[in-house]
Amino acid sequence: MEESEFKLTKAGKAIVALVFLAILGIFLSWTCTEQIAANQVGVRTKLTSEGVEKVDYGPGFILAVPGFHIVRKWDPTWFNLKDTLQVRGSDQYTTTVDISVMWRISPGRCNEVAMNFRDEEHIEQLVKNTLNKYANEILAQMKTEDFYNTSVRNKKSDEAQKAMDEQLQPVGVEVRHLLLRNIVYDPKFEKQLLQKQLAGQRKSLETAKGQMAAAQTQTELIKRNAEAEVKRIEESRRQEIENLTADADRKIGQIIQDAKLQSTEVLAKAQSIRRQKLAQAELVKATAMAKGTEMLSKVYERPGAKFYFARQALEGMKLGEIEVNSSDFNPLDSERLLRALGLEMRAPAPVGHEPGGE
């Protein structure tokens, strides 16, 4: 029984020890650690000769023993510094300008910043002083009218931003995006600018009037040139049409003359052929007549032909009643009978022979 009580006592001591350690751990976590949020960077400083540790602690818990460690938390995000400055330009007019500058602690350099600054407000004050410096050095190089010239204004803004960044980089601060906005000009300059703009507008108006007059003159010249060109084209076309008409008439006349000539030649040729054919016909006719006469001559030479012709002659004669004394001559003697009637039967002479010839 005593031995069991002894063992239980040892177990109780172990439990008590564990509880004590848990309580001690909780106490130490409450008193000897520091929590770093997600949007923070922690920098631990040892309260010894070592000083600031050259380490940036990210989100989580870091050891911070009271009386031995100090932890400072820094915001590494971008800050927007807004300031209103009066910049005296190179033309001695004062221009009021609202300026915005984006700045932040360079990544990984919060431990360097912690050695020079207590907090972000001191850093922002340095950025503001640097802005005033370069605004008066660089932006003051512009004339008042350059502030509304976008290209010139942006160029000088970039120069001022780069100059600020180069000065603040060694202390761990980064500068970006210097923007000029809400520009208010000097009232004297505004009046002068208005007069200048009015003068410029008058000059532009006079220039526009001159350009309009020149354009009207040019338009009139173009109109006249166009009319002259139209007349020239019409005259050229008329002359071309006349030339084409004359050429066509000449060709038609030539064709008519050629046709007449060909017609004359064809007619002459036809008449020549007709005369030749008529001559050939006359020749054939004469030849036929000669042949007929020749054949008649041969017929006349035949015996009894004269009685045939006498009969034909008597048949062709219209005589009244004729009394013939048969005691004086023989009525069958036709030749005597014809002579008694005052006729003489004679065979016609052949063609080409004289009467009485053989």
PDB file of C-alpha atoms in Angstrom, residues 102-268:
ATOM      1  CA  MET A 102       4.915  57.442 -54.141  1.00  0.00           C
ATOM      2  CA  TRP A 103       7.602  56.119 -51.747  1.00  0.00           C
ATOM      3  CA  ARG A 104       8.362  53.006 -49.698  1.00  0.00           C
ATOM      4  CA  ILE A 105      11.103  51.305 -47.714  1.00  0.00           C
ATOM      5  CA  SER A 106      13.216  49.295 -50.140  1.00  0.00           C
ATOM      6  CA  PRO A 107      12.579  45.531 -49.826  1.00  0.00           C
ATOM      7  CA  GLY A 108      15.011  43.848 -47.384  1.00  0.00           C
ATOM      8  CA  ARG A 109      16.338  47.154 -46.037  1.00  0.00           C
ATOM      9  CA  CYS A 110      14.077  47.826 -43.052  1.00  0.00           C
ATOM     10  CA  ASN A 111      16.982  47.003 -40.718  1.00  0.00           C
ATOM     11  CA  GLU A 112      19.009  49.801 -42.394  1.00  0.00           C
ATOM     12  CA  VAL A 113      16.124  52.257 -42.049  1.00  0.00           C
ATOM     13  CA  ALA A 114      15.753  51.315 -38.369  1.00  0.00           C
ATOM     14  CA  MET A 115      19.283  52.540 -37.697  1.00  0.00           C
ATOM     15  CA  ASN A 116      18.454  56.058 -39.059  1.00  0.00           C
ATOM     16  CA  PHE A 117      14.740  56.636 -38.374  1.00  0.00           C
ATOM     17  CA  ARG A 118      12.383  56.072 -35.476  1.00  0.00           C
ATOM     18  CA  ASP A 119       9.272  55.473 -37.629  1.00  0.00           C
ATOM     19  CA  GLU A 120       7.648  56.091 -41.026  1.00  0.00           C
ATOM     20  CA  GLU A 121       6.713  59.677 -40.136  1.00  0.00           C
ATOM     21  CA  HIS A 122      10.370  60.644 -39.936  1.00  0.00           C
ATOM     22  CA  ILE A 123      10.982  58.944 -43.287  1.00  0.00           C
ATOM     23  CA  GLU A 124       8.060  60.842 -44.852  1.00  0.00           C
ATOM     24  CA  GLN A 125       9.462  64.111 -43.498  1.00  0.00           C
ATOM     25  CA  LEU A 126      12.771  63.369 -45.215  1.00  0.00           C
ATOM     26  CA  VAL A 127      10.926  62.574 -48.477  1.00  0.00           C
ATOM     27  CA  LYS A 128       9.011  65.852 -48.183  1.00  0.00           C
ATOM     28  CA  ASN A 129      12.196  67.858 -47.608  1.00  0.00           C
ATOM     29  CA  THR A 130      13.818  66.157 -50.589  1.00  0.00           C
ATOM     30  CA  LEU A 131      10.764  66.975 -52.720  1.00  0.00           C
ATOM     31  CA  ASN A 132      10.967  70.662 -51.769  1.00  0.00           C
ATOM     32  CA  LYS A 133      14.648  70.689 -52.672  1.00  0.00           C
ATOM     33  CA  TYR A 134      14.306  69.250 -56.154  1.00  0.00           C
ATOM     34  CA  ALA A 135      11.055  71.065 -56.883  1.00  0.00           C
ATOM     35  CA  ASN A 136      12.934  74.336 -56.433  1.00  0.00           C
ATOM     36  CA  GLU A 137      15.946  73.046 -58.388  1.00  0.00           C
ATOM     37  CA  ILE A 138      14.351  71.164 -61.294  1.00  0.00           C
ATOM     38  CA  LEU A 139      10.730  72.259 -61.585  1.00  0.00           C
ATOM     39  CA  ALA A 140      11.810  75.883 -61.236  1.00  0.00           C
ATOM     40  CA  GLN A 141      13.717  75.494 -64.509  1.00  0.00           C
ATOM     41  CA  MET A 142      10.387  75.568 -66.364  1.00  0.00           C
ATOM     42  CA  LYS A 143       8.616  78.686 -67.499  1.00  0.00           C
ATOM     43  CA  THR A 144       5.023  79.114 -66.410  1.00  0.00           C
ATOM     44  CA  GLU A 145       3.696  78.166 -69.829  1.00  0.00           C
ATOM     45  CA  ASP A 146       5.689  74.897 -69.675  1.00  0.00           C
ATOM     46  CA  PHE A 147       3.412  73.655 -66.897  1.00  0.00           C
ATOM     47  CA  TYR A 148       0.563  73.157 -69.370  1.00  0.00           C
ATOM     48  CA  ASN A 149       2.874  71.542 -71.916  1.00  0.00           C
ATOM     49  CA  THR A 150       2.417  67.846 -71.124  1.00  0.00           C
ATOM     50  CA  SER A 151       5.685  66.617 -72.639  1.00  0.00           C
ATOM     51  CA  VAL A 152       7.826  69.269 -70.898  1.00  0.00           C
ATOM     52  CA  ARG A 153       5.975  68.859 -67.591  1.00  0.00           C
ATOM     53  CA  ASN A 154       6.347  65.069 -67.602  1.00  0.00           C
ATOM     54  CA  LYS A 155      10.022  65.311 -68.511  1.00  0.00           C
ATOM     55  CA  LYS A 156      10.793  67.606 -65.544  1.00  0.00           C
ATOM     56  CA  SER A 157       8.667  65.454 -63.229  1.00  0.00           C
ATOM     57  CA  ASP A 158      10.699  62.388 -64.192  1.00  0.00           C
ATOM     58  CA  GLU A 159      13.941  64.274 -63.604  1.00  0.00           C
ATOM     59  CA  ALA A 160      12.813  65.328 -60.099  1.00  0.00           C
ATOM     60  CA  GLN A 161      11.672  61.786 -59.244  1.00  0.00           C
ATOM     61  CA  LYS A 162      14.976  60.238 -60.354  1.00  0.00           C
ATOM     62  CA  ALA A 163      16.963  62.850 -58.394  1.00  0.00           C
ATOM     63  CA  MET A 164      14.941  62.117 -55.233  1.00  0.00           C
ATOM     64  CA  ASP A 165      15.346  58.372 -55.703  1.00  0.00           C
ATOM     65  CA  GLU A 166      19.121  58.669 -56.122  1.00  0.00           C
ATOM     66  CA  GLN A 167      19.406  60.731 -52.912  1.00  0.00           C
ATOM     67  CA  LEU A 168      17.183  58.462 -50.774  1.00  0.00           C
ATOM     68  CA  GLN A 169      18.378  55.066 -51.995  1.00  0.00           C
ATOM     69  CA  PRO A 170      21.472  55.075 -49.743  1.00  0.00           C
ATOM     70  CA  VAL A 171      19.213  55.309 -46.642  1.00  0.00           C
ATOM     71  CA  GLY A 172      16.908  52.505 -47.862  1.00  0.00           C
ATOM     72  CA  VAL A 173      14.032  54.575 -49.284  1.00  0.00           C
ATOM     73  CA  GLU A 174      12.656  54.124 -52.807  1.00  0.00           C
ATOM     74  CA  VAL A 175      10.782  56.908 -54.695  1.00  0.00           C
ATOM     75  CA  ARG A 176       8.509  56.390 -57.703  1.00  0.00           C
ATOM     76  CA  HIS A 177       5.819  58.236 -59.685  1.00  0.00           C
ATOM     77  CA  LEU A 178       6.065  61.978 -59.044  1.00  0.00           C
ATOM     78  CA  LEU A 179       2.830  63.517 -60.351  1.00  0.00           C
ATOM     79  CA  LEU A 180       1.990  67.200 -60.862  1.00  0.00           C
ATOM     80  CA  ARG A 181      -1.712  68.059 -60.608  1.00  0.00           C
ATOM     81  CA  ASN A 182      -4.112  70.942 -59.919  1.00  0.00           C
ATOM     82  CA  ILE A 183      -1.834  73.603 -61.390  1.00  0.00           C
ATOM     83  CA  VAL A 184      -2.794  77.194 -60.481  1.00  0.00           C
ATOM     84  CA  TYR A 185      -1.040  79.958 -62.413  1.00  0.00           C
ATOM     85  CA  ASP A 186       0.033  83.366 -61.192  1.00  0.00           C
ATOM     86  CA  PRO A 187      -2.839  85.906 -61.690  1.00  0.00           C
ATOM     87  CA  LYS A 188      -0.463  88.254 -63.513  1.00  0.00           C
ATOM     88  CA  PHE A 189       0.515  85.442 -65.824  1.00  0.00           C
ATOM     89  CA  GLU A 190      -3.132  84.517 -66.331  1.00  0.00           C
ATOM     90  CA  LYS A 191      -3.850  88.056 -67.521  1.00  0.00           C
ATOM     91  CA  GLN A 192      -0.804  88.094 -69.758  1.00  0.00           C
ATOM     92  CA  LEU A 193      -1.656  84.622 -71.042  1.00  0.00           C
ATOM     93  CA  LEU A 194      -5.195  85.752 -71.841  1.00  0.00           C
ATOM     94  CA  GLN A 195      -3.875  88.734 -73.790  1.00  0.00           C
ATOM     95  CA  LYS A 196      -1.370  86.489 -75.548  1.00  0.00           C
ATOM     96  CA  GLN A 197      -4.089  83.999 -76.427  1.00  0.00           C
ATOM     97  CA  LEU A 198      -6.306  86.790 -77.741  1.00  0.00           C
ATOM     98  CA  ALA A 199      -3.420  88.121 -79.825  1.00  0.00           C
ATOM     99  CA  GLY A 200      -2.712  84.612 -81.042  1.00  0.00           C
ATOM    100  CA  GLN A 201      -6.353  84.114 -81.917  1.00  0.00           C
ATOM    101  CA  ARG A 202      -6.422  87.423 -83.796  1.00  0.00           C
ATOM    102  CA  LYS A 203      -3.276  86.421 -85.641  1.00  0.00           C
ATOM    103  CA  SER A 204      -4.793  83.032 -86.394  1.00  0.00           C
ATOM    104  CA  LEU A 205      -7.939  84.771 -87.616  1.00  0.00           C
ATOM    105  CA  GLU A 206      -5.948  87.023 -89.946  1.00  0.00           C
ATOM    106  CA  THR A 207      -3.940  84.047 -91.108  1.00  0.00           C
ATOM    107  CA  ALA A 208      -7.152  82.119 -91.722  1.00  0.00           C
ATOM    108  CA  LYS A 209      -8.578  85.044 -93.683  1.00  0.00           C
ATOM    109  CA  GLY A 210      -5.428  85.201 -95.785  1.00  0.00           C
ATOM    110  CA  GLN A 211      -5.548  81.454 -96.334  1.00  0.00           C
ATOM    111  CA  MET A 212      -9.227  81.713 -97.262  1.00  0.00           C
ATOM    112  CA  ALA A 213      -8.475  84.483 -99.774  1.00  0.00           C
ATOM    113  CA  ALA A 214      -5.590  82.470-101.187  1.00  0.00           C
ATOM    114  CA  ALA A 215      -7.844  79.418-101.345  1.00  0.00           C
ATOM    115  CA  GLN A 216     -10.551  81.406-103.136  1.00  0.00           C
ATOM    116  CA  THR A 217      -7.958  82.712-105.606  1.00  0.00           C
ATOM    117  CA  GLN A 218      -6.643  79.216-106.089  1.00  0.00           C
ATOM    118  CA  THR A 219     -10.192  77.920-106.523  1.00  0.00           C
ATOM    119  CA  GLU A 220     -10.940  80.573-109.137  1.00  0.00           C
ATOM    120  CA  LEU A 221      -7.692  79.780-110.922  1.00  0.00           C
ATOM    121  CA  ILE A 222      -8.495  76.097-110.874  1.00  0.00           C
ATOM    122  CA  LYS A 223     -11.994  76.862-112.172  1.00  0.00           C
ATOM    123  CA  ARG A 224     -10.623  78.947-115.033  1.00  0.00           C
ATOM    124  CA  ASN A 225      -8.007  76.361-115.848  1.00  0.00           C
ATOM    125  CA  ALA A 226     -10.705  73.694-115.818  1.00  0.00           C
ATOM    126  CA  GLU A 227     -12.907  75.750-118.163  1.00  0.00           C
ATOM    127  CA  ALA A 228      -9.960  76.379-120.493  1.00  0.00           C
ATOM    128  CA  GLU A 229      -9.093  72.693-120.397  1.00  0.00           C
ATOM    129  CA  VAL A 230     -12.714  71.781-121.203  1.00  0.00           C
ATOM    130  CA  LYS A 231     -12.694  74.194-124.155  1.00  0.00           C
ATOM    131  CA  ARG A 232      -9.381  72.826-125.339  1.00  0.00           C
ATOM    132  CA  ILE A 233     -10.677  69.272-125.108  1.00  0.00           C
ATOM    133  CA  GLU A 234     -13.894  70.217-126.919  1.00  0.00           C
ATOM    134  CA  GLU A 235     -11.935  72.011-129.661  1.00  0.00           C
ATOM    135  CA  SER A 236      -9.570  69.073-129.929  1.00  0.00           C
ATOM    136  CA  ARG A 237     -12.521  66.699-130.217  1.00  0.00           C
ATOM    137  CA  ARG A 238     -14.233  68.930-132.778  1.00  0.00           C
ATOM    138  CA  GLN A 239     -11.041  69.124-134.836  1.00  0.00           C
ATOM    139  CA  GLU A 240     -10.563  65.403-134.509  1.00  0.00           C
ATOM    140  CA  ILE A 241     -14.159  64.781-135.627  1.00  0.00           C
ATOM    141  CA  GLU A 242     -13.688  67.104-138.587  1.00  0.00           C
ATOM    142  CA  ASN A 243     -10.453  65.359-139.511  1.00  0.00           C
ATOM    143  CA  LEU A 244     -12.126  61.976-139.209  1.00  0.00           C
ATOM    144  CA  THR A 245     -15.109  63.208-141.271  1.00  0.00           C
ATOM    145  CA  ALA A 246     -12.844  64.638-143.975  1.00  0.00           C
ATOM    146  CA  ASP A 247     -10.803  61.468-144.036  1.00  0.00           C
ATOM    147  CA  ALA A 248     -13.976  59.387-144.240  1.00  0.00           C
ATOM    148  CA  ASP A 249     -15.321  61.593-147.068  1.00  0.00           C
ATOM    149  CA  ARG A 250     -12.010  61.279-148.884  1.00  0.00           C
ATOM    150  CA  LYS A 251     -12.055  57.520-148.515  1.00  0.00           C
ATOM    151  CA  ILE A 252     -15.708  57.360-149.633  1.00  0.00           C
ATOM    152  CA  GLY A 253     -14.892  59.553-152.673  1.00  0.00           C
ATOM    153  CA  GLN A 254     -11.916  57.357-153.458  1.00  0.00           C
ATOM    154  CA  ILE A 255     -14.112  54.282-153.145  1.00  0.00           C
ATOM    155  CA  ILE A 256     -16.754  55.864-155.445  1.00  0.00           C
ATOM    156  CA  GLN A 257     -14.083  56.833-158.006  1.00  0.00           C
ATOM    157  CA  ASP A 258     -12.609  53.359-157.822  1.00  0.00           C
ATOM    158  CA  ALA A 259     -16.109  51.915-158.260  1.00  0.00           C
ATOM    159  CA  LYS A 260     -16.811  54.190-161.228  1.00  0.00           C
ATOM    160  CA  LEU A 261     -13.481  53.312-162.769  1.00  0.00           C
ATOM    161  CA  GLN A 262     -14.117  49.645-162.244  1.00  0.00           C
ATOM    162  CA  SER A 263     -17.657  50.110-163.603  1.00  0.00           C
ATOM    163  CA  THR A 264     -16.289  51.912-166.687  1.00  0.00           C
ATOM    164  CA  GLU A 265     -13.742  49.192-167.199  1.00  0.00           C
ATOM    165  CA  VAL A 266     -16.388  46.498-166.786  1.00  0.00           C
ATOM    166  CA  LEU A 267     -18.785  48.351-169.162  1.00  0.00           C
ATOM    167  CA  ALA A 268     -16.035  48.871-171.740  1.00  0.00           C
TER     168      ALA A 268
END
